[in-house]
Amino acid sequence: MNALLQAIAIGVPQGALYGLMGFGIALIFRSAGTLNFSHGYSAMVSVLITLSTIQWFLGMGWLEGHAALFAAIPVGLISGAVFGVLIDILLMRRVKHVSPASMLMITLGLLLVFEGAANLIWSPDYESFPRILPGAPFVFQGAGVLGEVRVIFRRNDLAVMLIALVISLSMAGLMKYTKIGLAIRARGQDPIGAQAVGINTNRVDSIVWAIAITLAVVVGILVAPITRVHPTMLMNTQLLGITAAVLGGFSSLFGAIWGGLIIGVLERVVDIFPALDGYETAIIFFLIILVLVFKPEGIFAPRQGRKA
Amino acid sequence: MLEVANVGVRFGGLVAVDDFSMTVEQGSIHALIGPNGAGKTTLFNSITRIGPRTSGKVYFKGEDITRLPDHRMIHAGIARTFQNLQLFARMTVYENLYAGYAFHFKRPLLSIFAGSHRAFEEEVRKRIANVAARTGIRSALFSTPQNLPYGMQKRVEIARAIISEPEMLLLDEPAAGLTYHETEELDRVIYDLSRKNGITILLVEHDMNMVMKISDRISVMSFGRKISEGSPREVAGDPEVIRVYLGGEESA
């Protein structure tokens, strides 16, 4: 029982990050029309930019300790938004009308470009990255109806969960109550109809790319203290983010977040059983196969209406 | 109001539309008809920029709109509907209509948070109620389009097109796929838009009944060319029109 609680305490924050990653991937998939295989890699470059900015601030002696981190984060986030807009304007806009497959190929190419650039400009070495909330972990200890309980909760995970929650809620608000959210939904559901009501679909696509990559940078910054910073630091997170999006059903954006939470917890629960050690990923992908076979629209997809 | 000047559309060696010109008068209902394959839809799409155009120009109120981007058309005052419906399938009818007005409203796209724009919300609500009453879709406002009968969906699309009070409305085969009764309802809606709201209408249509009943002026196309133009009575009596529609001596 204690092991299960511990698995949840570590799995939920981890899963929230998969969920945010999946949310951005599903957003691009639904509105801009491609599966972005370079999602985590562009964010990785932004994390490297963030790290270099921190080191620069520290090196110049302008800022110390945590102030440098918080000053560098906006730089990283903006670089993510810029990557998103550039990918859309320079590459996607030109092939959008050709075929979805060519967009997919470009994202695969970008994955290699970003990874190569990271190796060339920075280095393949693992570098450490500061936590948002440093300090000793919380220990919850006591005896209750469940028996003797001792759960450890990493302090930084508190920041992870709060940030993930705030972002999820503000994204939900953005999509539901703002004009840009309406434009994003309209463009995803019917691009021709969207243009007919006066929506500049090219601009919507750029905004979608900017939002999605910026979210991935947030994930990268939060996950960096654990994975450390290196060119493939977000490979696993991206893979499980795509998985979260599939699990949640690409047609429901917030399904991706629930999907991420499920994967995060499952990963840790599997860890409890020594016999299953090393099979975490296999079990998760087996789950995906089951979902694709029995409920291909995703476990959180809204019920389909009657066809007219 | 709308002037099509020498528009031509070619696909390789095939001439789909050949040097076509016509003028749609302000306040009129103008129909573009012709047998299957005459190039009506090709011409229509090249006017609305959904399709290609090889030569010629299109003027709206004397201004050249030939190079206007697609999404600027509604801002210029030209709304349209589509043959196969382009509604937002996972939004309610209310949201569809909201979208029809929201982006016509001139304010920066990014900064609109609904809560801080009560007056705007109130205005949109009134407009939606008004336009829903005019097109007879009041009962459907909170359904999603896919759960509505086809005739109702067509009227939802017209409602979305006119909510921003365009000066001109382009209708692509509005009666296609409708029952006799649904077509009659649609006739009335379109006629009222022209007579009560003063919207200039250009429609491409197959349904001769509808065209003869509501049009002020008709252009007839065959093999990419204009073969006749005039009032419904004049066009119906034109031997050339009768020939292409019913088959003349050569083809009989």
Coordinates of C-alpha atoms in Angstrom, one line a residue:
Chain A
M1 CA 0.0 0.0 0.0
N2 CA 2.8 2.4 0.9
A3 CA 4.5 1.5 -2.3
L4 CA 1.4 2.4 -4.3
L5 CA 1.1 5.8 -2.6
Q6 CA 4.7 6.4 -3.2
A7 CA 4.3 5.5 -6.9
I8 CA 1.4 7.9 -7.2
A9 CA 3.4 10.7 -5.5
I10 CA 6.2 10.4 -8.0
G11 CA 4.0 9.3 -11.0
V12 CA 1.5 12.2 -10.9
P13 CA 4.0 15.0 -11.4
Q14 CA 5.9 13.0 -14.0
G15 CA 2.6 12.2 -15.7
A16 CA 1.6 15.9 -15.7
L17 CA 4.7 16.7 -17.7
Y18 CA 3.9 13.9 -20.2
G19 CA 0.4 15.4 -20.4
L20 CA 1.6 18.9 -21.2
M21 CA 3.9 17.5 -23.8
G22 CA 1.0 15.5 -25.3
F23 CA -1.3 18.6 -25.1
G24 CA 1.0 20.5 -27.4
I25 CA 1.5 17.6 -29.7
A26 CA -2.3 17.1 -30.0
L27 CA -2.8 20.9 -30.5
I28 CA -0.5 20.9 -33.5
F29 CA -1.9 17.7 -34.8
R30 CA -5.5 19.0 -34.6
S31 CA -5.0 22.5 -35.8
A32 CA -1.9 22.6 -37.9
G33 CA -2.4 19.1 -39.2
T34 CA 0.8 17.2 -38.5
L35 CA 2.4 15.0 -35.9
N36 CA 5.4 16.9 -34.8
F37 CA 8.2 14.5 -34.2
S38 CA 10.6 17.3 -33.4
H39 CA 8.5 18.6 -30.6
G40 CA 10.8 17.7 -27.7
Y41 CA 13.9 18.4 -29.7
S42 CA 13.1 22.0 -30.5
A43 CA 12.3 22.4 -26.8
M44 CA 15.6 20.8 -25.9
V45 CA 17.5 23.5 -27.8
S46 CA 15.4 26.1 -25.9
V47 CA 16.5 24.5 -22.6
L48 CA 20.1 24.7 -23.7
I49 CA 19.6 28.3 -24.5
T50 CA 18.1 28.8 -21.0
L51 CA 21.0 27.0 -19.4
S52 CA 23.5 29.1 -21.4
T53 CA 21.7 32.2 -20.4
I54 CA 21.9 31.2 -16.7
Q55 CA 25.6 30.6 -17.1
W56 CA 26.0 33.9 -18.8
F57 CA 24.2 35.8 -16.1
L58 CA 26.2 34.0 -13.5
G59 CA 29.5 34.5 -15.4
M60 CA 28.9 38.2 -15.8
G61 CA 28.2 38.4 -12.1
W62 CA 24.9 40.2 -12.8
L63 CA 22.7 37.8 -11.0
E64 CA 23.2 35.1 -8.5
G65 CA 21.8 31.7 -7.7
H66 CA 18.1 31.4 -8.3
A67 CA 17.6 34.9 -9.7
A68 CA 19.6 33.8 -12.8
L69 CA 17.3 30.9 -13.3
F70 CA 14.2 33.0 -13.2
A71 CA 15.7 35.7 -15.4
A72 CA 16.7 33.0 -17.9
I73 CA 13.4 31.2 -18.1
P74 CA 11.6 33.9 -20.1
V75 CA 14.4 33.8 -22.6
G76 CA 14.0 30.1 -23.0
L77 CA 10.2 30.4 -23.4
I78 CA 10.5 33.1 -26.0
S79 CA 13.0 31.2 -27.9
G80 CA 10.5 28.3 -28.0
A81 CA 7.8 30.6 -29.3
V82 CA 10.2 31.9 -32.0
F83 CA 11.1 28.3 -33.0
G84 CA 7.4 27.5 -33.4
V85 CA 6.7 30.5 -35.5
L86 CA 9.8 30.0 -37.7
I87 CA 9.0 26.3 -38.2
D88 CA 5.5 27.3 -39.3
I89 CA 6.4 30.2 -41.6
L90 CA 9.6 29.0 -43.1
L91 CA 8.7 25.3 -43.6
M92 CA 5.2 24.2 -42.9
R93 CA 3.4 27.0 -44.8
R94 CA 5.2 26.0 -48.0
V95 CA 4.1 22.3 -47.9
K96 CA 0.8 22.6 -46.1
H97 CA -1.1 22.4 -49.3
V98 CA 1.0 19.6 -50.7
S99 CA 0.3 16.7 -48.4
P100 CA 0.3 15.8 -44.7
A101 CA 3.1 13.3 -45.3
S102 CA 5.5 16.0 -46.4
M103 CA 4.8 17.9 -43.2
L104 CA 5.5 14.8 -41.2
M105 CA 8.8 14.2 -43.1
I106 CA 9.9 17.8 -42.3
T107 CA 9.2 17.3 -38.6
L108 CA 11.4 14.1 -38.7
G109 CA 14.1 16.1 -40.5
L110 CA 13.9 18.8 -37.9
L111 CA 14.4 16.3 -35.2
L112 CA 17.8 15.4 -36.7
V113 CA 18.6 19.1 -37.3
F114 CA 17.9 20.1 -33.7
E115 CA 19.8 17.2 -32.3
G116 CA 22.7 17.9 -34.6
A117 CA 22.7 21.6 -33.8
A118 CA 22.7 20.8 -30.1
N119 CA 25.7 18.5 -30.5
L120 CA 27.6 21.0 -32.6
I121 CA 26.8 24.3 -30.8
W122 CA 26.8 22.9 -27.3
S123 CA 28.0 19.4 -26.6
P124 CA 26.7 15.9 -26.1
D125 CA 27.7 16.1 -22.4
Y126 CA 25.2 15.9 -19.6
E127 CA 24.9 19.1 -17.7
S128 CA 23.0 19.8 -14.5
F129 CA 20.1 22.2 -14.4
P130 CA 18.8 24.0 -11.3
R131 CA 15.5 23.1 -9.7
I132 CA 12.7 25.7 -9.5
L133 CA 12.1 24.7 -5.8
P134 CA 15.3 23.3 -4.3
G135 CA 15.5 21.8 -0.9
A136 CA 14.8 18.7 1.0
P137 CA 11.9 16.5 0.0
F138 CA 8.7 16.4 2.0
V139 CA 8.2 13.3 4.0
F140 CA 4.7 12.3 5.0
Q141 CA 4.8 9.8 7.8
G142 CA 2.3 8.4 10.1
A143 CA 0.0 5.5 11.0
G144 CA -3.6 5.5 9.7
V145 CA -6.3 3.2 8.4
L146 CA -3.9 2.1 5.7
G147 CA -1.3 1.1 8.3
E148 CA 2.2 2.5 8.6
V149 CA 2.7 5.1 5.8
R150 CA 5.8 6.8 4.7
V151 CA 5.7 8.8 1.4
I152 CA 8.4 11.0 0.0
F153 CA 7.5 13.9 -2.2
R154 CA 10.1 15.8 -4.0
R155 CA 9.9 19.5 -3.3
N156 CA 10.4 20.5 -7.0
D157 CA 7.4 18.3 -7.9
L158 CA 5.2 20.7 -6.0
A159 CA 6.3 23.4 -8.5
V160 CA 5.8 20.9 -11.4
M161 CA 2.3 20.2 -10.3
L162 CA 1.3 23.7 -9.7
I163 CA 2.7 24.9 -13.0
A164 CA 1.0 22.0 -14.9
L165 CA -2.3 22.8 -13.2
V166 CA -2.2 26.5 -13.9
I167 CA -1.2 25.9 -17.6
S168 CA -3.9 23.3 -18.1
L169 CA -6.6 25.6 -16.7
S170 CA -5.4 28.6 -18.6
M171 CA -5.3 26.6 -21.8
A172 CA -8.8 25.4 -21.2
G173 CA -9.9 29.0 -20.7
L174 CA -8.0 30.2 -23.8
M175 CA -9.6 27.5 -26.0
K176 CA -13.1 28.0 -24.6
Y177 CA -13.5 31.7 -23.9
T178 CA -11.2 33.7 -26.2
K179 CA -11.4 34.6 -29.8
I180 CA -8.0 33.1 -30.5
G181 CA -9.3 29.8 -28.9
L182 CA -12.4 29.9 -31.1
A183 CA -10.2 30.6 -34.1
I184 CA -8.0 27.6 -33.3
R185 CA -10.9 25.3 -32.9
A186 CA -12.6 26.6 -36.0
R187 CA -9.4 26.2 -38.1
G188 CA -9.0 22.6 -36.8
Q189 CA -12.6 21.7 -37.5
D190 CA -13.0 23.2 -41.0
P191 CA -10.2 25.3 -42.5
I192 CA -12.3 26.4 -45.5
G193 CA -15.2 27.5 -43.3
A194 CA -12.7 29.3 -41.0
Q195 CA -11.5 31.4 -43.9
A196 CA -15.1 32.1 -45.0
V197 CA -15.8 33.7 -41.6
G198 CA -12.6 35.8 -41.8
I199 CA -10.0 33.8 -39.9
N200 CA -6.5 34.1 -41.2
T201 CA -5.6 30.4 -40.9
N202 CA -1.9 31.0 -41.6
R203 CA -1.8 33.2 -38.6
V204 CA -3.7 30.7 -36.5
D205 CA -1.2 28.0 -37.4
S206 CA 1.8 30.2 -36.4
I207 CA 0.1 30.9 -33.0
V208 CA -0.6 27.2 -32.5
W209 CA 3.0 26.3 -33.2
A210 CA 4.3 29.0 -30.9
I211 CA 2.0 27.9 -28.0
A212 CA 2.8 24.3 -28.4
I213 CA 6.5 24.6 -28.5
T214 CA 6.5 27.1 -25.6
L215 CA 4.6 24.5 -23.6
A216 CA 7.2 21.9 -24.5
V217 CA 10.0 24.3 -23.3
V218 CA 8.1 24.6 -19.9
V219 CA 8.1 20.8 -19.7
G220 CA 11.8 20.7 -20.7
I221 CA 12.7 23.2 -17.9
L222 CA 10.8 21.3 -15.3
V223 CA 12.2 17.9 -16.3
A224 CA 15.8 19.1 -16.8
P225 CA 16.9 18.7 -13.1
I226 CA 16.0 15.0 -13.3
T227 CA 17.1 14.1 -16.9
R228 CA 20.0 16.6 -16.9
V229 CA 20.5 18.7 -20.1
H230 CA 21.7 16.9 -23.2
P231 CA 20.6 16.5 -26.8
T232 CA 18.2 13.6 -26.2
M233 CA 17.0 14.8 -22.8
L234 CA 13.4 15.0 -24.0
M235 CA 13.3 11.9 -26.2
N236 CA 11.5 9.8 -23.6
T237 CA 9.2 12.6 -22.6
Q238 CA 8.2 13.3 -26.2
L239 CA 7.6 9.6 -26.9
L240 CA 5.4 9.3 -23.8
G241 CA 3.8 12.7 -24.7
I242 CA 2.7 11.3 -28.1
T243 CA 1.6 8.2 -26.3
A244 CA -0.5 10.3 -23.9
A245 CA -2.1 12.1 -26.8
V246 CA -3.0 8.8 -28.4
L247 CA -4.3 7.5 -25.2
G248 CA -6.4 10.6 -24.7
G249 CA -7.5 10.6 -28.2
F250 CA -6.2 13.2 -30.6
S251 CA -9.7 14.6 -30.9
S252 CA -9.8 15.8 -27.3
L253 CA -7.0 18.1 -26.2
F254 CA -7.4 17.6 -22.5
G255 CA -7.6 13.9 -22.9
A256 CA -3.9 14.1 -23.5
I257 CA -3.4 15.5 -20.0
W258 CA -5.3 12.6 -18.4
G259 CA -3.5 10.2 -20.7
G260 CA -0.2 11.6 -19.4
L261 CA -1.2 11.2 -15.8
I262 CA -2.2 7.6 -16.4
I263 CA 1.1 6.8 -18.1
G264 CA 3.1 8.6 -15.3
V265 CA 1.5 6.6 -12.5
L266 CA 1.5 3.4 -14.4
E267 CA 5.2 3.7 -15.0
R268 CA 5.8 3.9 -11.3
V269 CA 3.3 1.2 -10.3
V270 CA 5.0 -1.2 -12.6
D271 CA 8.2 -0.4 -10.8
I272 CA 6.8 -1.8 -7.6
F273 CA 7.0 -5.3 -8.9
P274 CA 10.6 -6.4 -9.1
A275 CA 9.7 -9.1 -11.7
L276 CA 8.5 -6.4 -14.1
D277 CA 11.7 -4.3 -13.8
G278 CA 12.6 -2.9 -17.2
Y279 CA 9.2 -3.7 -18.7
E280 CA 7.7 -0.2 -17.9
T281 CA 7.8 1.0 -21.5
A282 CA 6.7 -2.3 -22.9
I283 CA 3.7 -2.4 -20.7
I284 CA 2.8 1.2 -21.6
F285 CA 3.0 0.5 -25.3
F286 CA 1.0 -2.7 -24.9
L287 CA -1.7 -0.5 -23.3
I288 CA -1.6 1.8 -26.3
I289 CA -2.1 -1.2 -28.6
L290 CA -5.1 -2.2 -26.6
V291 CA -6.5 1.3 -26.8
L292 CA -5.9 1.5 -30.5
V293 CA -7.7 -1.8 -31.0
F294 CA -10.6 -1.4 -28.8
K295 CA -11.2 2.4 -28.6
P296 CA -9.2 4.0 -31.4
E297 CA -10.8 7.4 -30.8
G298 CA -9.0 7.5 -27.3
I299 CA -10.4 6.7 -23.9
F300 CA -11.4 10.3 -23.3
A301 CA -12.8 11.2 -26.7
P302 CA -16.3 12.6 -26.6
R303 CA -19.1 10.3 -27.8
Q304 CA -19.6 10.6 -31.5
G305 CA -22.8 12.3 -32.6
R306 CA -25.1 10.6 -35.1
K307 CA -23.9 11.0 -38.6
A308 CA -26.3 13.2 -40.6
Chain B
M1 CA -21.8 45.5 -57.4
L2 CA -19.7 42.6 -58.5
E3 CA -18.1 42.6 -61.9
V4 CA -16.4 39.5 -63.4
A5 CA -14.2 40.7 -66.2
N6 CA -12.8 38.3 -68.8
V7 CA -12.1 35.5 -66.4
G8 CA -10.6 32.4 -67.8
V9 CA -9.6 29.1 -66.1
R10 CA -7.5 26.5 -67.7
F11 CA -6.3 23.1 -66.5
G12 CA -3.5 22.3 -68.8
G13 CA -5.0 22.1 -72.3
L14 CA -8.6 22.0 -71.0
V15 CA -10.4 25.3 -71.0
A16 CA -12.9 25.1 -68.2
V17 CA -14.0 28.8 -68.3
D18 CA -13.4 30.8 -71.4
D19 CA -13.2 34.6 -71.2
F20 CA -16.3 35.0 -69.0
S21 CA -17.7 38.4 -68.1
M22 CA -20.8 39.3 -66.1
T23 CA -22.1 42.1 -63.8
V24 CA -24.2 41.5 -60.8
E25 CA -26.4 44.5 -60.1
Q26 CA -26.7 45.9 -56.5
G27 CA -29.7 44.5 -54.7
S28 CA -30.4 41.8 -57.2
I29 CA -30.6 38.0 -57.1
H30 CA -28.4 36.8 -59.9
A31 CA -28.3 33.2 -60.9
L32 CA -25.5 31.3 -62.7
I33 CA -26.9 28.2 -64.4
G34 CA -25.8 25.7 -67.0
P35 CA -25.8 21.9 -67.6
N36 CA -23.4 19.6 -65.8
G37 CA -19.8 20.3 -66.6
A38 CA -20.5 23.8 -68.0
G39 CA -17.9 25.3 -65.6
K40 CA -20.2 27.0 -63.2
T41 CA -18.6 25.8 -60.0
T42 CA -15.1 26.3 -61.5
L43 CA -16.0 29.9 -62.3
F44 CA -17.7 30.4 -58.9
N45 CA -14.6 29.0 -57.1
S46 CA -12.3 31.2 -59.0
I47 CA -14.4 34.3 -58.0
T48 CA -14.2 33.2 -54.4
R49 CA -10.6 32.2 -54.7
I50 CA -11.1 28.7 -53.5
G51 CA -10.1 27.5 -57.0
P52 CA -7.5 28.6 -59.6
R53 CA -7.9 31.5 -62.1
T54 CA -5.7 31.8 -65.2
S55 CA -6.7 35.2 -66.5
G56 CA -9.2 38.1 -65.9
K57 CA -10.2 40.2 -62.9
V58 CA -12.9 40.5 -60.4
Y59 CA -14.2 43.8 -59.1
F60 CA -16.3 44.5 -56.1
K61 CA -17.8 47.9 -55.8
G62 CA -15.3 49.1 -58.4
E63 CA -12.3 47.8 -56.4
D64 CA -10.1 45.0 -57.8
I65 CA -10.5 42.1 -55.4
T66 CA -8.7 39.6 -57.6
R67 CA -5.7 39.3 -55.3
L68 CA -7.6 39.7 -52.0
P69 CA -6.7 36.8 -49.6
D70 CA -9.5 34.3 -48.9
H71 CA -10.0 35.3 -45.3
R72 CA -10.3 39.0 -46.3
M73 CA -13.4 38.5 -48.5
I74 CA -15.8 38.6 -45.5
H75 CA -14.1 41.8 -44.3
A76 CA -14.7 43.3 -47.7
G77 CA -18.4 42.5 -47.3
I78 CA -18.6 39.3 -49.3
A79 CA -19.9 36.2 -47.5
R80 CA -20.4 32.8 -48.9
T81 CA -21.8 29.3 -48.4
F82 CA -20.5 26.1 -49.8
Q83 CA -22.1 23.2 -51.8
N84 CA -20.9 20.6 -49.3
L85 CA -21.3 22.7 -46.2
Q86 CA -18.2 23.9 -44.3
L87 CA -19.7 24.2 -40.8
F88 CA -17.7 23.6 -37.6
A89 CA -18.9 20.2 -36.7
R90 CA -17.9 20.0 -33.1
M91 CA -19.3 23.4 -32.1
T92 CA -22.9 24.2 -31.4
V93 CA -24.9 26.2 -33.9
Y94 CA -24.6 29.1 -31.5
E95 CA -20.8 29.0 -31.6
N96 CA -20.9 28.6 -35.4
L97 CA -22.8 31.8 -35.6
Y98 CA -20.6 33.5 -33.0
A99 CA -17.6 32.6 -35.1
G100 CA -19.4 34.1 -38.1
Y101 CA -19.5 37.5 -36.4
A102 CA -16.5 37.5 -34.0
F103 CA -13.8 37.6 -36.7
H104 CA -15.6 40.3 -38.7
F105 CA -15.5 42.5 -35.6
K106 CA -12.5 44.7 -35.9
R107 CA -10.4 44.3 -32.8
P108 CA -7.0 42.6 -32.3
L109 CA -7.4 38.8 -32.4
L110 CA -5.2 38.1 -29.4
S111 CA -6.6 40.4 -26.7
I112 CA -10.2 39.3 -26.6
F113 CA -11.1 37.8 -23.3
A114 CA -14.9 37.4 -23.3
G115 CA -15.4 38.3 -19.6
S116 CA -14.1 41.8 -20.2
H117 CA -16.3 42.4 -23.2
R118 CA -19.8 42.1 -21.9
A119 CA -21.2 44.6 -24.3
F120 CA -19.8 42.7 -27.2
E121 CA -21.2 39.4 -25.9
E122 CA -24.6 41.1 -25.5
E123 CA -24.5 42.4 -29.0
V124 CA -23.6 39.1 -30.5
R125 CA -26.4 37.4 -28.5
K126 CA -28.9 39.8 -30.0
R127 CA -27.6 39.3 -33.5
I128 CA -27.6 35.5 -33.2
A129 CA -31.2 35.6 -31.9
N130 CA -32.2 37.9 -34.8
V131 CA -30.5 36.0 -37.5
A132 CA -31.7 32.7 -36.2
A133 CA -35.3 33.9 -36.3
R134 CA -34.8 35.1 -39.9
T135 CA -33.5 31.8 -41.1
G136 CA -35.7 29.7 -39.0
I137 CA -33.0 27.9 -37.0
R138 CA -34.0 29.1 -33.5
S139 CA -34.8 25.6 -32.2
A140 CA -31.4 24.3 -33.3
L141 CA -29.1 26.9 -31.6
F142 CA -27.7 24.5 -29.0
S143 CA -27.4 21.4 -31.2
T144 CA -24.2 20.5 -33.1
P145 CA -24.7 20.8 -36.9
Q146 CA -24.2 17.0 -37.5
N147 CA -27.3 16.3 -35.5
L148 CA -29.5 18.5 -37.7
P149 CA -31.4 17.7 -40.9
Y150 CA -29.6 18.7 -44.0
G151 CA -32.0 21.5 -44.9
M152 CA -31.5 23.0 -41.4
Q153 CA -27.7 22.7 -41.8
K154 CA -27.9 24.7 -45.0
R155 CA -29.8 27.4 -43.3
V156 CA -27.3 27.4 -40.4
E157 CA -24.5 28.1 -43.0
I158 CA -26.5 30.9 -44.5
A159 CA -27.1 32.4 -41.0
R160 CA -23.4 32.2 -40.3
A161 CA -22.7 34.0 -43.6
I162 CA -25.1 36.8 -43.1
I163 CA -24.7 37.5 -39.4
S164 CA -21.9 40.1 -40.1
E165 CA -24.3 41.9 -42.5
P166 CA -22.4 41.5 -45.7
E167 CA -23.3 43.5 -48.7
M168 CA -23.0 40.5 -50.9
L169 CA -23.7 36.8 -50.5
L170 CA -22.4 34.0 -52.8
L171 CA -24.4 30.8 -52.6
D172 CA -23.0 27.6 -54.1
E173 CA -25.9 25.2 -55.0
P174 CA -28.0 26.1 -52.0
A175 CA -30.8 23.6 -53.0
A176 CA -28.5 20.7 -53.7
G177 CA -29.5 17.6 -51.7
L178 CA -32.7 19.2 -50.4
T179 CA -36.2 17.9 -50.5
Y180 CA -38.9 19.8 -52.4
H181 CA -40.3 21.2 -49.1
E182 CA -36.8 22.2 -47.8
T183 CA -36.1 24.0 -51.1
E184 CA -39.3 26.0 -50.7
E185 CA -38.3 27.1 -47.2
L186 CA -34.9 28.1 -48.5
D187 CA -36.4 30.0 -51.4
R188 CA -38.2 32.2 -48.9
V189 CA -35.1 32.8 -46.8
I190 CA -33.0 33.8 -49.8
Y191 CA -35.8 36.0 -51.3
D192 CA -36.2 37.8 -47.9
L193 CA -32.5 38.4 -47.6
S194 CA -32.5 40.2 -50.9
R195 CA -35.8 42.1 -50.5
K196 CA -35.8 42.9 -46.8
N197 CA -32.1 43.2 -46.1
G198 CA -30.9 44.4 -49.4
I199 CA -28.2 41.8 -49.7
T200 CA -26.9 41.3 -53.3
I201 CA -27.0 37.6 -54.1
L202 CA -25.1 35.5 -56.6
L203 CA -26.1 31.9 -56.7
V204 CA -25.0 28.9 -58.7
E205 CA -27.9 26.5 -58.9
H206 CA -29.1 23.3 -60.6
D207 CA -32.7 23.5 -59.4
M208 CA -34.5 25.3 -62.2
N209 CA -37.7 25.8 -60.2
M210 CA -35.9 27.8 -57.6
V211 CA -33.8 29.8 -60.1
M212 CA -36.9 30.8 -62.2
K213 CA -38.9 31.7 -59.1
I214 CA -36.5 34.0 -57.2
S215 CA -33.9 35.3 -59.7
D216 CA -33.9 38.8 -61.1
R217 CA -31.3 38.0 -63.7
I218 CA -29.8 34.7 -65.0
S219 CA -26.5 34.0 -66.8
V220 CA -26.4 30.7 -68.6
M221 CA -23.1 28.9 -69.2
S222 CA -22.2 26.1 -71.5
F223 CA -18.8 24.6 -72.1
G224 CA -17.1 27.5 -70.2
R225 CA -18.8 30.3 -72.2
K226 CA -21.8 32.6 -71.5
I227 CA -24.5 31.7 -74.0
S228 CA -27.3 33.8 -72.7
E229 CA -28.2 36.4 -70.1
G230 CA -31.4 38.1 -69.1
S231 CA -34.5 37.9 -67.0
P232 CA -35.9 34.4 -66.2
R233 CA -38.5 34.9 -68.9
E234 CA -36.0 35.9 -71.5
V235 CA -33.7 33.1 -70.7
A236 CA -36.4 30.5 -70.6
G237 CA -37.4 31.6 -74.1
D238 CA -33.9 31.6 -75.6
P239 CA -33.6 28.9 -78.2
E240 CA -29.9 28.4 -77.5
V241 CA -30.7 27.8 -73.8
I242 CA -33.4 25.3 -74.7
R243 CA -31.0 23.6 -77.0
V244 CA -28.2 23.1 -74.4
Y245 CA -30.6 22.0 -71.7
L246 CA -33.0 19.8 -73.7
G247 CA -30.6 18.8 -76.5
G248 CA -30.8 20.4 -80.0
E249 CA -31.0 18.9 -83.4
E250 CA -27.3 18.1 -83.7
S251 CA -27.2 16.1 -80.5
A252 CA -30.7 14.6 -80.7

